[in-house]
């Protein structure tokens, strides 16, 4: 994230602001699975 590596152990989670430059990768030898959840704030002017 933002040019710096952040290791996330198995079973852990990470959060960050989406406008921060980022990539995802697996530098290990075992395949990985990743679940991603994105929370999008409402746009101004939207009504419920």
Coordinates of N, CA, C and O in Angstrom, one line a residue:
X1 N 0.8 -1.2 0.0 CA 0.0 0.0 0.0 C 0.9 1.2 0.0 O 1.8 1.3 0.8
X2 N 0.6 2.1 -0.9 CA 1.4 3.4 -1.0 C 2.9 3.1 -1.1 O 3.7 3.8 -0.5
X3 N 3.3 2.0 -1.8 CA 4.7 1.7 -2.0 C 5.3 0.9 -0.9 O 6.5 0.6 -0.9
X4 N 4.6 0.4 0.1 CA 5.1 -0.3 1.2 C 4.4 -1.6 1.3 O 3.1 -1.7 1.2
X5 N 5.1 -2.7 1.6 CA 4.5 -4.0 1.8 C 3.8 -4.2 3.2 O 4.4 -3.7 4.2
X6 N 2.7 -4.8 3.2 CA 2.0 -5.1 4.5 C 1.6 -6.6 4.4 O 0.7 -6.9 3.6
X7 N 2.2 -7.4 5.2 CA 1.8 -8.8 5.3 C 0.6 -9.0 6.1 O 0.5 -8.5 7.2
X8 N -0.4 -9.8 5.6 CA -1.6 -10.1 6.3 C -1.7 -11.6 6.5 O -1.8 -12.4 5.6
X9 N -1.5 -12.0 7.8 CA -1.5 -13.5 8.0 C -2.8 -14.2 7.7 O -3.9 -13.5 7.7
X10 N -2.8 -15.5 7.5 CA -4.0 -16.2 7.2 C -5.0 -16.0 8.4 O -4.7 -16.0 9.5
X11 N -6.3 -15.7 8.0 CA -7.4 -15.5 8.9 C -7.5 -14.1 9.4 O -8.4 -13.8 10.1
X12 N -6.6 -13.2 9.0 CA -6.6 -11.8 9.5 C -7.3 -11.0 8.4 O -7.6 -11.4 7.3
X13 N -7.4 -9.7 8.7 CA -8.0 -8.8 7.8 C -7.2 -7.5 7.7 O -6.4 -7.2 8.6
X14 N -7.5 -6.7 6.7 CA -6.8 -5.4 6.5 C -7.8 -4.4 6.0 O -8.7 -4.7 5.3
X15 N -7.7 -3.1 6.5 CA -8.5 -2.1 6.0 C -7.7 -0.9 5.5 O -6.6 -0.7 6.1
X16 N -8.2 -0.2 4.6 CA -7.5 1.0 4.1 C -8.4 1.9 3.3 O -9.4 1.4 2.8
X17 N -8.1 3.1 3.1 CA -8.9 4.0 2.3 C -8.6 3.7 0.8 O -7.5 3.5 0.4
X18 N -9.7 3.5 0.1 CA -9.6 3.1 -1.3 C -8.8 4.0 -2.2 O -8.3 3.6 -3.2
X19 N -8.7 5.3 -1.9 CA -8.0 6.2 -2.7 C -6.5 6.2 -2.5 O -5.7 6.9 -3.1
X20 N -6.0 5.3 -1.6 CA -4.6 5.1 -1.3 C -4.1 4.1 -2.4 O -4.7 3.0 -2.6
X21 N -3.0 4.4 -3.1 CA -2.5 3.5 -4.1 C -2.2 2.1 -3.5 O -1.6 2.1 -2.5
X22 N -2.7 1.1 -4.2 CA -2.5 -0.3 -3.6 C -2.6 -1.4 -4.7 O -3.1 -1.1 -5.7
X23 N -2.0 -2.5 -4.3 CA -2.1 -3.7 -5.1 C -2.3 -4.9 -4.2 O -2.0 -4.8 -3.0
X24 N -2.6 -6.0 -4.7 CA -2.8 -7.3 -4.0 C -1.8 -8.3 -4.6 O -1.7 -8.3 -5.8
X25 N -1.3 -9.2 -3.8 CA -0.4 -10.2 -4.3 C -0.1 -11.3 -3.3 O -0.4 -11.2 -2.1
X26 N 0.4 -12.4 -3.8 CA 0.8 -13.5 -3.0 C 2.3 -13.8 -3.3 O 2.6 -14.3 -4.4
X27 N 3.1 -13.6 -2.4 CA 4.6 -13.8 -2.6 C 5.0 -15.2 -2.0 O 6.1 -15.5 -2.1
X28 N 4.0 -15.9 -1.5 CA 4.3 -17.2 -0.9 C 4.3 -18.3 -2.0 O 4.0 -18.0 -3.1
X29 N 4.5 -19.5 -1.5 CA 4.6 -20.6 -2.4 C 3.2 -21.4 -2.5 O 3.0 -22.2 -3.4
X30 N 2.4 -21.2 -1.5 CA 1.1 -21.8 -1.5 C 0.0 -20.9 -2.1 O 0.1 -19.7 -2.0
X31 N -1.0 -21.5 -2.8 CA -2.1 -20.7 -3.4 C -2.8 -20.0 -2.2 O -2.8 -20.5 -1.1
X32 N -3.4 -18.8 -2.5 CA -4.1 -18.1 -1.5 C -5.5 -17.8 -2.0 O -5.8 -17.8 -3.2
X33 N -6.4 -17.6 -1.1 CA -7.8 -17.2 -1.4 C -8.0 -15.9 -0.7 O -7.6 -15.7 0.4
X34 N -8.7 -15.0 -1.3 CA -8.9 -13.7 -0.7 C -10.4 -13.3 -0.9 O -11.0 -13.5 -1.9
X35 N -11.0 -12.8 0.2 CA -12.4 -12.4 0.2 C -12.3 -10.8 0.4 O -11.6 -10.3 1.3
X36 N -13.0 -10.1 -0.5 CA -12.9 -8.7 -0.5 C -14.3 -8.1 -0.2 O -15.3 -8.6 -0.9
X37 N -14.4 -7.2 0.7 CA -15.7 -6.5 0.9 C -15.4 -5.0 0.8 O -14.4 -4.5 1.3
X38 N -16.3 -4.4 0.1 CA -16.1 -2.9 -0.2 C -17.3 -2.2 0.3 O -18.5 -2.6 0.1
X39 N -17.1 -1.2 1.1 CA -18.2 -0.3 1.6 C -18.1 1.0 0.8 O -17.2 1.7 0.9
X40 N -19.2 1.3 0.1 CA -19.3 2.5 -0.7 C -20.2 3.5 0.0 O -21.4 3.2 0.2
X41 N -19.7 4.7 0.3 CA -20.6 5.7 1.0 C -21.6 6.2 0.0 O -21.4 6.2 -1.2
X42 N -22.7 6.7 0.5 CA -23.7 7.2 -0.4 C -23.2 8.5 -1.1 O -22.4 9.2 -0.6
X43 N -23.7 8.7 -2.3 CA -23.3 9.9 -3.1 C -24.2 11.1 -2.6 O -25.4 10.9 -2.4
X44 N -23.7 12.2 -2.5 CA -24.5 13.4 -2.1 C -25.7 13.6 -3.1 O -25.5 13.4 -4.3
X45 N -26.8 13.9 -2.5 CA -28.0 14.1 -3.4 C -28.8 12.8 -3.5 O -30.0 12.9 -3.9
X46 N -28.3 11.6 -3.0 CA -29.1 10.4 -3.0 C -30.1 10.5 -2.0 O -29.9 11.1 -0.9
X47 N -31.3 9.9 -2.2 CA -32.3 9.9 -1.2 C -32.6 8.4 -0.9 O -32.4 7.5 -1.8
X48 N -32.9 8.1 0.4 CA -33.2 6.7 0.7 C -34.3 6.1 0.0 O -35.2 6.7 -0.5

